[in-house]
Structures are given as structure tokens and as C-alpha cells.
Coordinates of C-alpha atoms in Angstrom, one line a residue:
X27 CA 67.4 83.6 92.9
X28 CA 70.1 80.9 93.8
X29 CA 70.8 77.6 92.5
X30 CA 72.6 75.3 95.0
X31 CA 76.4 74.7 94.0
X32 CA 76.1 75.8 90.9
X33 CA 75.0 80.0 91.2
X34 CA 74.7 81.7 94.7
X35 CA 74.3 85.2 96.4
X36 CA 74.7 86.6 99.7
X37 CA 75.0 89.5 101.7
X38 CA 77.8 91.1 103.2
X39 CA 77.6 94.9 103.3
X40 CA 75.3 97.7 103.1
X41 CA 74.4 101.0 101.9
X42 CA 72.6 103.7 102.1
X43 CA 69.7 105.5 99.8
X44 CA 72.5 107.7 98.2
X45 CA 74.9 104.6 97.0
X46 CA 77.5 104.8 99.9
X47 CA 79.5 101.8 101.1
X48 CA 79.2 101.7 105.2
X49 CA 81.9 99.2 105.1
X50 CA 82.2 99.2 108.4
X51 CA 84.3 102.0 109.2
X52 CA 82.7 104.5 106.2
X53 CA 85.5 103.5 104.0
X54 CA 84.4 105.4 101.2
X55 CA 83.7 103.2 98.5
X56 CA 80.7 104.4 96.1
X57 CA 78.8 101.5 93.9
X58 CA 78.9 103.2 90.1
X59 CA 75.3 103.9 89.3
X60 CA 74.1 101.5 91.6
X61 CA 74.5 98.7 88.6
X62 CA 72.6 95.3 89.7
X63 CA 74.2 92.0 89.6
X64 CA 71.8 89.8 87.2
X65 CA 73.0 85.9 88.0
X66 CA 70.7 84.4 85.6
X67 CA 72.3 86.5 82.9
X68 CA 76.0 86.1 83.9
X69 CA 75.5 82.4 84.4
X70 CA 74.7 81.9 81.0
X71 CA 77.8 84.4 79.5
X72 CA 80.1 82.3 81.2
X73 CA 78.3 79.4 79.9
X74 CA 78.6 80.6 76.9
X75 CA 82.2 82.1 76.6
X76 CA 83.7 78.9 78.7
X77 CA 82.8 77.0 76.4
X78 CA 83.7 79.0 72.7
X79 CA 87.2 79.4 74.3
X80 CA 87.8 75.7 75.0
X81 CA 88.0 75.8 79.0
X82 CA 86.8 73.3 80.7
X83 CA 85.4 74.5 84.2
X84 CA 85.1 77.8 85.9
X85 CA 84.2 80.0 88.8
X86 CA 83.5 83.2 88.7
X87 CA 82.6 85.3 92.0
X88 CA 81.8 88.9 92.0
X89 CA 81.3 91.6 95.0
X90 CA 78.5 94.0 93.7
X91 CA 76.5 96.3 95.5
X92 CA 77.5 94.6 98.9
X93 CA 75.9 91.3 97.5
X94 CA 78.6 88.5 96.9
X95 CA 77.5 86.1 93.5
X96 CA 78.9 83.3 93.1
X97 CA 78.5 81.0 89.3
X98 CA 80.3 78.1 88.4
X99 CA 80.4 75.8 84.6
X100 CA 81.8 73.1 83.2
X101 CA 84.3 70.0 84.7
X102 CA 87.0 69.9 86.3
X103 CA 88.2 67.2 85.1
X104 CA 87.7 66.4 81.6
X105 CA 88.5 62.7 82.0
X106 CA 86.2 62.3 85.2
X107 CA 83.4 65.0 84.1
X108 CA 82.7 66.0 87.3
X109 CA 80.7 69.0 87.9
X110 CA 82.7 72.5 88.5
X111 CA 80.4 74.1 91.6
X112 CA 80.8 77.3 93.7
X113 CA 82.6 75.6 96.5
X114 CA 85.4 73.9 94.0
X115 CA 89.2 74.7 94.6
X116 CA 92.1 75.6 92.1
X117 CA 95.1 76.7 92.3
X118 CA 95.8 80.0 92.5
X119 CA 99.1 80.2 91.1
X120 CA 100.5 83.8 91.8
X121 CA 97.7 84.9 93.6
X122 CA 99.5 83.8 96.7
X123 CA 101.5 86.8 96.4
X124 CA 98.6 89.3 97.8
X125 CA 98.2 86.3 100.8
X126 CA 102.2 86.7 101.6
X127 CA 102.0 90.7 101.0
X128 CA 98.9 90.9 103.4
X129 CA 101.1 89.5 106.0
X130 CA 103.9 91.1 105.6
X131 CA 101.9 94.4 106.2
X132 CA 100.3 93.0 109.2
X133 CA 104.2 92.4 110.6
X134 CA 104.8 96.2 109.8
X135 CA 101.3 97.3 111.4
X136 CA 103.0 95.1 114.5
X137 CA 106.0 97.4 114.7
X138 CA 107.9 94.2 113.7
X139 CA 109.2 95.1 110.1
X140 CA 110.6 98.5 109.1
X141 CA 109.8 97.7 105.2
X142 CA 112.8 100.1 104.3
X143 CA 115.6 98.3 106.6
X144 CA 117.6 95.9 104.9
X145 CA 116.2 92.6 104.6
X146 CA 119.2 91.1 106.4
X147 CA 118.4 93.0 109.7
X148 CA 115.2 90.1 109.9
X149 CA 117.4 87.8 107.8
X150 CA 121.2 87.5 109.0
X151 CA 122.2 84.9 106.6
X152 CA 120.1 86.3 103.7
X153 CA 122.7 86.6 100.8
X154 CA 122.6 86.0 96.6
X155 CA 125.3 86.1 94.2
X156 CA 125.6 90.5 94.0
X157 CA 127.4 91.0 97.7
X158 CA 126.0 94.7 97.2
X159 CA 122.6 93.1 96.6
X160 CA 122.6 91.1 100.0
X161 CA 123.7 94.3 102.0
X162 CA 120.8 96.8 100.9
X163 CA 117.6 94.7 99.3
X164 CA 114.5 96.3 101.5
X165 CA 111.1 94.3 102.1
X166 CA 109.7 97.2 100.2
X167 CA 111.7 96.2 97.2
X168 CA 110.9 92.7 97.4
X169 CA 106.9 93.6 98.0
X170 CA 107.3 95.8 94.9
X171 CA 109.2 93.6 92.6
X172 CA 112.4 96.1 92.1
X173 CA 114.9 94.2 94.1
X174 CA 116.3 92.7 90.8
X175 CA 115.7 89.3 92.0
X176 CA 115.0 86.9 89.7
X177 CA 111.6 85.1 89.4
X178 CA 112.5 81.4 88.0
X179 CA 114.4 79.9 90.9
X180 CA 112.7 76.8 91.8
X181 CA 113.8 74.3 94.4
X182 CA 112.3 71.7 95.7
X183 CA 113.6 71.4 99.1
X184 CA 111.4 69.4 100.7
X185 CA 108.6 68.9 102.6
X186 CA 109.6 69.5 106.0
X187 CA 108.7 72.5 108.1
X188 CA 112.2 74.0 107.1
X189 CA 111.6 74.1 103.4
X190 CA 111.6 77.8 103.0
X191 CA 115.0 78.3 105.4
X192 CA 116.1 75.7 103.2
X193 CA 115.1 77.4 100.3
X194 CA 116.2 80.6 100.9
X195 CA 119.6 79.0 101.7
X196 CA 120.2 77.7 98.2
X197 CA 119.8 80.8 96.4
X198 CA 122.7 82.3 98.2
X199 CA 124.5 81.6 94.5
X200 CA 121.9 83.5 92.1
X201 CA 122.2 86.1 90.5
X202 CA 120.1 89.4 89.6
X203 CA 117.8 90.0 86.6
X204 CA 118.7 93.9 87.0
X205 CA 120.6 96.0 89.6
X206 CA 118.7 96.3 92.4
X207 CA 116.3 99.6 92.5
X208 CA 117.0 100.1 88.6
X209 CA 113.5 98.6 87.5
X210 CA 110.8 96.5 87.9
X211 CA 111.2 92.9 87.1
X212 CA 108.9 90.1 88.6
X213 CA 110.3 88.1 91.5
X214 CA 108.8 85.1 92.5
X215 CA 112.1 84.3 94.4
X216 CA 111.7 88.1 96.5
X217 CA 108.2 86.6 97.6
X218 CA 109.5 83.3 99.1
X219 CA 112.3 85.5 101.1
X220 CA 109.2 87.3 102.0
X221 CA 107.3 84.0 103.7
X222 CA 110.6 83.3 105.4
X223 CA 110.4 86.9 107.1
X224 CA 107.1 86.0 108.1
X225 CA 108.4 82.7 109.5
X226 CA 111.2 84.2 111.1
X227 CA 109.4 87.2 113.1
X228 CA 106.3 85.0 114.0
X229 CA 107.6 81.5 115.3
X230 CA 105.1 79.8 112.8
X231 CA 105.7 77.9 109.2
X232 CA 104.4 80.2 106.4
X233 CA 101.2 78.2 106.1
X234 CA 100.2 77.9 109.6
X235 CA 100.8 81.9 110.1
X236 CA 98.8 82.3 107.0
X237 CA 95.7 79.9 108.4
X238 CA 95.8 81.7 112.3
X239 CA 96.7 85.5 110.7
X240 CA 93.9 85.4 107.6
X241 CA 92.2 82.3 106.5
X242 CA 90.5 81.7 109.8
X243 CA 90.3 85.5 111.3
X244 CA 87.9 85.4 107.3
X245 CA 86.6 82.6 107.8
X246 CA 87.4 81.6 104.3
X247 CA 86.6 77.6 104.9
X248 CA 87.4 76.7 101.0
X249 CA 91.4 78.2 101.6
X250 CA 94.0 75.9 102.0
X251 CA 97.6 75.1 100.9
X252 CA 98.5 71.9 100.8
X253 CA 97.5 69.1 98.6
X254 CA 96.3 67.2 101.5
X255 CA 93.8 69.3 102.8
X256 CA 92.6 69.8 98.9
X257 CA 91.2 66.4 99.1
X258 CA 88.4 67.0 101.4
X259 CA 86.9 69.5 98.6
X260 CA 86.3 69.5 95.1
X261 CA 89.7 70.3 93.6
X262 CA 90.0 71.7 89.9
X263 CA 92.5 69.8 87.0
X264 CA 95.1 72.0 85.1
X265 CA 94.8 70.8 81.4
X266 CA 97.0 71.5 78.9
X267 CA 96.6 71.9 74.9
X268 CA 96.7 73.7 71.8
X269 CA 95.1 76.9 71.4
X270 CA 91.4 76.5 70.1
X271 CA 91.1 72.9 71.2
X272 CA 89.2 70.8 73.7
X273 CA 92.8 70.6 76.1
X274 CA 93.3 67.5 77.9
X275 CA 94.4 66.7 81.8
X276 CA 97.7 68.0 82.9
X277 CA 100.3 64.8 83.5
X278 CA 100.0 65.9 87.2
X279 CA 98.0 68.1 89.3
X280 CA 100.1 70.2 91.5
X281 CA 104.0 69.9 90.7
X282 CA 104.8 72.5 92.6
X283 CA 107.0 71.9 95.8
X284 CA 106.3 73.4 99.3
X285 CA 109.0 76.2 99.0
X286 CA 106.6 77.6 96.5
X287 CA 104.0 78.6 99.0
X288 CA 104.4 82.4 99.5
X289 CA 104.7 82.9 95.7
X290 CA 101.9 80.4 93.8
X291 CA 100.8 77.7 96.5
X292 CA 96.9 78.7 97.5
X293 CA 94.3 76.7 96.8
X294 CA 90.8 78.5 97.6
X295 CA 87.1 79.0 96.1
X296 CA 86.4 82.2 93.7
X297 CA 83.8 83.3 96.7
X298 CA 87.4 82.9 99.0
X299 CA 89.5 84.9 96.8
X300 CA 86.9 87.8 96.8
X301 CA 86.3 87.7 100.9
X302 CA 90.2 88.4 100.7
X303 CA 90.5 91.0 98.6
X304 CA 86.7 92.5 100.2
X305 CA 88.9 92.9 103.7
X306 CA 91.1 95.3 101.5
X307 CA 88.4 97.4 100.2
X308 CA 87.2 97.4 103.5
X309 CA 89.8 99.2 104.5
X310 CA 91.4 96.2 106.4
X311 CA 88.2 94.8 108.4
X312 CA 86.9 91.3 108.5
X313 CA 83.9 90.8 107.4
X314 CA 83.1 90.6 111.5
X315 CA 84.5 93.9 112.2
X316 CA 87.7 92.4 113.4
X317 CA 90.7 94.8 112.0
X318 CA 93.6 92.8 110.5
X319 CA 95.4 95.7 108.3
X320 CA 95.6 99.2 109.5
X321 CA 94.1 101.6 107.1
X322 CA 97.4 103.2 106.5
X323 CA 98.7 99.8 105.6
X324 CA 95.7 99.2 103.8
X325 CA 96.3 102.4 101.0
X326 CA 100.2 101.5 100.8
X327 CA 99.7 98.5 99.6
X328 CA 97.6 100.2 96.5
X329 CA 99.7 102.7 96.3
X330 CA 102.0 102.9 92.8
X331 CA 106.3 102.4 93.8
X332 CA 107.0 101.7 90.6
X333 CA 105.7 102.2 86.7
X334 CA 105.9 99.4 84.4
X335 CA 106.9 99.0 81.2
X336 CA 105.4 96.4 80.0
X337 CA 101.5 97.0 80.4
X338 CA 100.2 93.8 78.7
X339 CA 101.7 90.6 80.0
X340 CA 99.6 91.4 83.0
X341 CA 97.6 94.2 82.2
X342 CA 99.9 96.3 84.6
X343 CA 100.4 100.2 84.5
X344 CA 102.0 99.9 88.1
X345 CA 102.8 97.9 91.1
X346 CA 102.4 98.6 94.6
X347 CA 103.2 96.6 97.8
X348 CA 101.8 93.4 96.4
X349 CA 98.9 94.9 94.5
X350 CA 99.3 94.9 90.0
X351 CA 97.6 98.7 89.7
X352 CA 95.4 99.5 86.6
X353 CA 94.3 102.3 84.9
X354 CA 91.2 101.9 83.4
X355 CA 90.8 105.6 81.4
X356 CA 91.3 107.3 84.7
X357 CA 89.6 104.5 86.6
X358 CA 92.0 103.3 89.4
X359 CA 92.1 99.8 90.7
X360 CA 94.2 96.9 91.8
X361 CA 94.3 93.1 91.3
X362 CA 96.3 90.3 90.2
X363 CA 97.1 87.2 88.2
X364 CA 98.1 83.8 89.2
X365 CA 98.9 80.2 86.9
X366 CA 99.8 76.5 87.8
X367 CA 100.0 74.2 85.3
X368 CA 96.7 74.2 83.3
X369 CA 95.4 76.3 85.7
X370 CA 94.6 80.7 85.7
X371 CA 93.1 82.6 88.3
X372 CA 92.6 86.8 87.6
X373 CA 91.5 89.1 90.3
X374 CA 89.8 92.9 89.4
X375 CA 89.1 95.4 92.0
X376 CA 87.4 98.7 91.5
X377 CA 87.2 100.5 95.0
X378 CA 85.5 103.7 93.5
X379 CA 82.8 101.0 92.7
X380 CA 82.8 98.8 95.2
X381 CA 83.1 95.8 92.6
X382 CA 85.4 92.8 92.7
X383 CA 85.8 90.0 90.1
X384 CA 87.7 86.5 90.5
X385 CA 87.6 84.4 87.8
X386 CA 89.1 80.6 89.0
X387 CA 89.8 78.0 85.5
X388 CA 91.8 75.3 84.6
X389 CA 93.0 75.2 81.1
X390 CA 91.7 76.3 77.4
X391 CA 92.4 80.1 76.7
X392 CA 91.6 81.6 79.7
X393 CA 93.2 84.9 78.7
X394 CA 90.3 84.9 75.9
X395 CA 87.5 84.1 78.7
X396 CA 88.9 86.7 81.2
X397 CA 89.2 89.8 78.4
X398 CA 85.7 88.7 76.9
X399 CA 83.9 87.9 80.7
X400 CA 85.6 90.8 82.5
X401 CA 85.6 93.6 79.3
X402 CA 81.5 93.5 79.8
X403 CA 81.7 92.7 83.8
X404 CA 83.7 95.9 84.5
X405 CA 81.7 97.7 82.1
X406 CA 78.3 96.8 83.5
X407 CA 79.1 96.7 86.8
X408 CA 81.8 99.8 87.2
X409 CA 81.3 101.5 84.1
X410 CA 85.0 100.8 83.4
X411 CA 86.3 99.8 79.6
X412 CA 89.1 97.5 79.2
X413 CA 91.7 98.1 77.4
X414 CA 91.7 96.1 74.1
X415 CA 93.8 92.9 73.8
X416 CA 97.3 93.1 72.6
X417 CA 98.7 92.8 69.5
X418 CA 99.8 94.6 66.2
X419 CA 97.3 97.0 64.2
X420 CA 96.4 96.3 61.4
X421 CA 98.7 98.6 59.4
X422 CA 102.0 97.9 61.7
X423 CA 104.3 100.6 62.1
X424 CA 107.5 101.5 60.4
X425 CA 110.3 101.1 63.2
X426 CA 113.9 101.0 62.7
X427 CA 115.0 98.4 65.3
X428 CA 118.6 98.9 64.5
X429 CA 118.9 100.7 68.2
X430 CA 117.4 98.0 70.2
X431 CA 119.6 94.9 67.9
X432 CA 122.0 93.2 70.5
X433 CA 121.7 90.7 73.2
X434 CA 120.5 90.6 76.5
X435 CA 120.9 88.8 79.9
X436 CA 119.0 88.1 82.8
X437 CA 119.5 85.3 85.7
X438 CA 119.4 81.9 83.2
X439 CA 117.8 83.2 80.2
X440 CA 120.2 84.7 77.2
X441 CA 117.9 87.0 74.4
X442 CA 119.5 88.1 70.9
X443 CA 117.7 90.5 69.0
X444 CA 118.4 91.5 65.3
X445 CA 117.0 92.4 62.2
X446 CA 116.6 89.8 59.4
X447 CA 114.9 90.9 56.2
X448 CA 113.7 94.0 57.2
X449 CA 112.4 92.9 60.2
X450 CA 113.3 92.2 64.2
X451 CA 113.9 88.8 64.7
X452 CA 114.3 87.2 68.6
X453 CA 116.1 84.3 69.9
X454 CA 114.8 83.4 73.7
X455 CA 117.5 80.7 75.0
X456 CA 118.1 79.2 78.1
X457 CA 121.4 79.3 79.9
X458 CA 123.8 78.7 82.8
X459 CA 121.8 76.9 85.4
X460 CA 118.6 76.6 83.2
X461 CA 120.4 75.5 80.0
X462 CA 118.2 72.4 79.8
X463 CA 114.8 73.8 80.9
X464 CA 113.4 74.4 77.1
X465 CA 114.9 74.6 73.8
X466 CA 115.4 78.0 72.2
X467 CA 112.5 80.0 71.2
X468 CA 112.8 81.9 68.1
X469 CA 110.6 84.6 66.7
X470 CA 110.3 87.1 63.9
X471 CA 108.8 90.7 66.2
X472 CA 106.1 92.9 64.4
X473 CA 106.4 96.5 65.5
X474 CA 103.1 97.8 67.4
X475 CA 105.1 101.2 68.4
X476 CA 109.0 102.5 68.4
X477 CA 109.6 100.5 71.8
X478 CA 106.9 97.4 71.4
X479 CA 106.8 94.6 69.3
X480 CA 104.7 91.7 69.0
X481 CA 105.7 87.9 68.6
X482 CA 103.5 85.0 68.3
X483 CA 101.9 83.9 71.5
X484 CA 103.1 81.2 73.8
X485 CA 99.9 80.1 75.8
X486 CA 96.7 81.4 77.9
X487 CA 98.9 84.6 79.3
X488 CA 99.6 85.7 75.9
X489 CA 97.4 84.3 73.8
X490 CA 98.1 85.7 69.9
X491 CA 100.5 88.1 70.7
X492 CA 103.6 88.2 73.2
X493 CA 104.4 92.0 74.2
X494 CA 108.2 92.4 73.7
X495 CA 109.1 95.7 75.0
X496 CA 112.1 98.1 74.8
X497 CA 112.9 100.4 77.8
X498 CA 115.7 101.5 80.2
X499 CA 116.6 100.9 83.6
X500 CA 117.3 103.8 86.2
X501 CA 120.9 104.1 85.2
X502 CA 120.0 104.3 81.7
X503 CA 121.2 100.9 80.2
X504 CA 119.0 99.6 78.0
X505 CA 116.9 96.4 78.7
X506 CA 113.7 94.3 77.1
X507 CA 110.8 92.8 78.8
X508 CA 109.6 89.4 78.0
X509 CA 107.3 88.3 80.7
X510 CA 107.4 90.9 82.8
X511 CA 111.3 90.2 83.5
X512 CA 113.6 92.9 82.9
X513 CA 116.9 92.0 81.1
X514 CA 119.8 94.1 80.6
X515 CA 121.6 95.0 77.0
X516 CA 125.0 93.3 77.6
X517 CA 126.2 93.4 74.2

């Protein structure tokens, strides 16, 4: 059954008696026991859970047996109360990475982009603040994250068409959260010189080649931007809050400059996000048979380049060109996370399975709602379990922390760690040319294992527990992750 704007279903691939995906192309996915998709049933759970975690309106689509379901609940607006529906927009926040990543692939499938040539062969007067940095950072490295980039440079440099040459320009001065190819550290900065690759090698802005290479070629109508274009649909609120409460409207709905595009600036429907991310189970076909990835680009893109660390912030065991990798007990699949202010979007494939999940809210503890929603989802749908939310058993650990005592640096952000009274205690502080971006966070760590500690939670991404973890880069120096940003022992 359907219910119009609220709960709806439609078809989109097929199979056969046995199970098999056609897919267009005999792609090879398999549906996992041929599990049905029950909307009356998942309607009511995110009802349910929506509203026990405190977040005012969401969208949840899911891909199932060729059949795409779409559920919405709640407002969008807590002020306004209007109605969340299937064909409301949020932000995507981070999301936008896989758009920018899909693009960049369809450059290489061109013959336009050798992913393993310096990026200033496309980029002449790339440059940042390490002159060995500028000479050898690849596309490959900025699609995986290990360029050593930093991710919290934000300009605002304009609206105008040149915002992302302009962009790009200013960062000529910042420096690197790591050496480049020494670890994985998240990048939002690598992903905006991405866009301006695709700028440069296709004569279009980054969101014009994004609307003629993807959003139209899918016909994904509820895709967009730009605030402008958001106010033809029914756009979602961020709201912001305690933990546990009712949160209220975000002081502004979309802060963000235009530079921000290729790293957190899509706007699109839960239905939108999964006809995007169907294309790559699809093996890069439309839904209208039209190729836009080569295969081969297609399996790259899921393929691990790098492990990572810190498996909790975003649930990661790996990255690949674009892709966040999981593995679910042996289950492979691929995905991603994305916030705005007051706003969090989480993507789930399983290709083995044939399932995709996009959950779309804006505000309350979403990270509660995706790990309860998605937990019984995957299970149901893929016969996948979850791992179980972070944090410290109940019977901590006895770690000596003595090793890991010291300070660290990365790009603006200074982190002392030491032992106080038996235990690890962490100061987070700003510096340099973010010195006045937050005051310093301080936090006593409870061990969860000899390289992982827990400190109290900062928001929806962390909700209880932060991870706080130990490792090493490539050349062996020592480094801790806070966010999924690498920074280096300096002392």
C-alpha cells in the first residue's frame, strides 16, 4: 500500500525466481533471503524511535528487493509544524562527497584524469603550505582522504561562479594534518580541490557539471544545491539542543558558503539519495540503462586504499575512492555520513543484498535514531548485525597511558594528553588561525582498550561517548584521532 507524501513504493528493478538482481547488465547483486520490505511496519518504528530520540522530522528511503520505499515523520520545522513528507529536502552535509567522487571517476572513465598524476598536472597553481605536498598530492589521495590535507578550512569566498578558484587560491598558506601518504585523516579541503578539477577539465561551475553529468542523466528532480532552488520544495530545519530534549530551530538554515559545495552542499530527497547510490550498485547504469560510471570505475570506488583507525566516529573499517567501507562480521558494504548544522544524513549499502538505506533528519540525536532504525533494518532486510554503539564496558580496562601522554598538532587544533589521578586526561584547543573558533575542551578519557579511550560525547555524531584513539602513521610517529583527523605527537 502507499500513502501519498507521507509512505511510498515503486519499482525499479527486477529479479528472477532464484533471487538474482538483473540490474541491467547482470551485476550480480543477490537479495538475502528474499526479505520483504513491510511499510506499514517501518512507518510506525520510525514513528516510534523519531520521536523517543527527540528528532523532529525524518525520511527514511530504502532499496529492497528492487522496490524503492519511501516513509517520512514528524516537522520540519518545529516552530512552523509543517509536515516532513517523502518529497522534503535537507541537507546532506558530507554526503556531497560521493556526488564530487562520482564525477571525478567519470573524468577518469573520460581519459581526462590519471588519478595517480600529481594534482598540479590539472591544477598548475595548486599549492599549500608543505612545498613537497604541492609537488606530489594525487587525486587518488584526495578521493581517499590520505593527502594529509586538513578538513576545517572554510572560506567564504563568495558567490560568484569563481568561488571554488577563489577558494582553492586561499589555501595556498595551510598546512597538513599529517605528511602526505602517512595516514588517513578526513579532508574536506582535498574534496573542494576535487570540484575545482572537475571545473577545470569540464568548462562548467561544480554545480552545473554536477546537474548535466548526474542529477538530470537520474532524473533525481528533488536534487539541488543552492538555497535558491531549495525554495520551490519542502526544505527541512537544522535544530540544535541538548541531548534528550525537544531541540529548537537552528539561528540559520544553511550557513554554509558556496565554496562548500563539493564537500557538504546537496540538498536532495531520501528517495534521491538512494537513486544515486542504486546507479553504483548497478554497476554504473541509470536507472534508463544509460551508463555514467564504467564498471571498473564502479568497483574502485568500493575498493579499500586505506584502513582506519578510528572505526567509530563514522562507523569506518576503510575508505575507498569516496566510499566509508564497513565490515559488518564479514558482510562488505559502503556508505557514508553527512551534517549541516542541526541536520544528519547516513547512507548504508549492502550489494551482496541488494539493500540500500538513507536516513535524511534535522536535529535531536540522530546517531541514537540511525543505530536503533538501521541495527533492525540491516538485520531484517540483509541479515547483517551492527556493530554495537561505542563506548566503555562496563568493567573498563586497566591501561597504562603513560606511552601515549604528550601533545599533539594538527592544521589549527593543539591536543595535550596526560594522566591526572590515575587516569588520561585531554585538553582539545584551538590554535593558530582557528584560536578563536571554540574554547578549549577538556576531558578526563576512560580506557575501552590499550589504544582507545572514551570521553564524553559532544553531539548527534558521538552521542555518549567520543572515540579517542591511539595509532601510528606510516613512518611510525605516533598520532591520535579525534574525529576522524589524524594528529601527529609533536612533543
Amino acid at each position: 500500500m502507499s500513502m501519498p507524501r507521507k509512505a511510498k513504493g515503486m519499482e525499479s528493478v527486477s529479479w528472477d525466481a532464484q533471487g538474482n538482481w538483473d540490474a541491467r547488465g547482470n551485476w550480480g547483486a543477490r537479495d538475502s533471503g528474499g526479505r520483504e520490505f513491510y511499510l506499514d511496519h517501518w512507518q510506525a518504528r520510525l514513528d516510534r524511535l523519531r520521536e523517543s530520540h527527540h528528532v523532529p522530522g525524518a525520511t527514511l528511503a530504502v532499496l529492497a528487493r528492487g522496490q524503492v520505499h519511501e516513509v517520512a515523520s514528524g516537522v520540519l520545522h518545529r516552530g512552523t509544524g509543517v509536515d516532513t513528507t517523502t518529497d522534503s529536502v535537507f541537507q546532506l552535509g558530507s554526503l556531497a562527497k560521493i556526488y564530487t567522487a562520482t564525477l571525478v571517476m567519470q573524468l577518469v572513465d573520460e581519459g581526462r584524469l590519471d588519478l595517480d598524476a600529481p594534482v598540479k598536472e590539472v591544477l598548475p597553481d595548486f599549492a599549500v603550505a608543505d612545498a613537497g605536498a604541492t609537488e606530489t598530492i594525487t587525486t587518488r589521495q584526495l578521493l581517499s582522504h590520505t593527502s594529509g590535507l586538513t578538513c576545517d578550512f572554510t572560506y567564504d569566498s563568495g558567490r560568484g561562479d569563481d568561488c571554488l578558484a577563489r577558494y582553492v587560491e586561499a589555501a595556498k598558506d595551510v598546512g597538513l594534518d599529517c605528511p602526505t601518504g602517512t595516514a588517513v585523516s578526513y579532508s574536506s579541503l582535498g574534496y573542494n580541490v576535487l570540484g575545482r578539477i572537475v571545473e577545470v577539465l569540464t568548462g562548467l561551475t561544480w554545480d552545473e557539471a554536477l546537474k548535466k553529468r548526474l542529477i538530470t542523466p537520474l532524473g533525481l528532480a528533488g536534487t539541488m544545491t543552492l538555497p535558491e532552488e531549495a525554495l520551490s520544495h519542502r526544505a527541512a530545519m537544522g535544530h540544535l539542543g541538548e541531548l534528550g530534549q525537544d531541540p529548537d530551530p537552528a539561528p540559520a538554515w544553511d550557513p554554509m558558503p558556496r565554496s562548500a559545495g563539493p564537500y557538504g552542499r546537496v540538498l536532495a530527497t531520501a528517495g534521491d539519495v538512494v537513486r544515486l547510490a542504486r546507479m553504483h550498485l548497478d554497476g554504473g547504469l541509470a536507472e534508463d540503462g544509460t551508463r555514467l560510471l564504467a564498471e571498473d570505475s564502479v568497483r574502485a570506488m568500493q575498493r579499500r586504499e586505506v584502513d582506519v583507525p578510528d572505526k567509530w566516529t563514522v562507523s569506518a573499517d576503510g575508505w575507498g575512492l569516496g566510499w566509508t567501507l564497513y565490515d559488518w562480521e564479514g558482510t562488505s558494504g559502503f556508505g557514508h555520513d553527512g551534517a549541516s548544522i542541526g541536520q544528519y544524513a547516513f547512507l548504508r549499502v549492502v550489494p551482496e543484498a541488494g539493500v540500500v538505506l538513507v536516513l535524511l533528519t534535522n536535529g535531536g540525536d540522530a546517531r541514537r535514531l540511525y543505530e536503533e532504525l538501521f541495527g533492525e533494518l540491516l538485520r531484517e532486510l540483509a541479515g547483517v548485525r551492527m556493530p554495537e554503539p561505542f563506548g566503555p564496558p562496563a568493567q573498563p580496562p586497566a591501561v597504562d597511558i603513560t606511552p601515549l601522554t604528550g601533545t599533539y598538532k594538527r592544521e589549527g587544533v593543539l591536543i595535550t594528553v596526560s594522566e591526572q589521578g590515575g587516569k588520561g586526561h585531554l585538553v582539545y584547543e584551538f590554535v593558530d588561525g582557528m584560536k578563536d573558533f571554540s574554547p578549549p575542551l577538556e576531558m578526563d578519557l576512560v580506557p575501552v582498550a590499550p589504544n582507545v579511550f572514551a570521553g564524553p560525547g559532544s553531539g548527534a555524531y558521538s552521542a555518549d561517548w567520543m572515540p579517542v584513539v591511539f595509532s601510528t602513521l606510516a613512518d611510525g610517529t605516533g598520532c591520535v584521532y579525534i574525529g576522524m583527523r589524524a594528529a601527529p605527537k609533536v612533543g
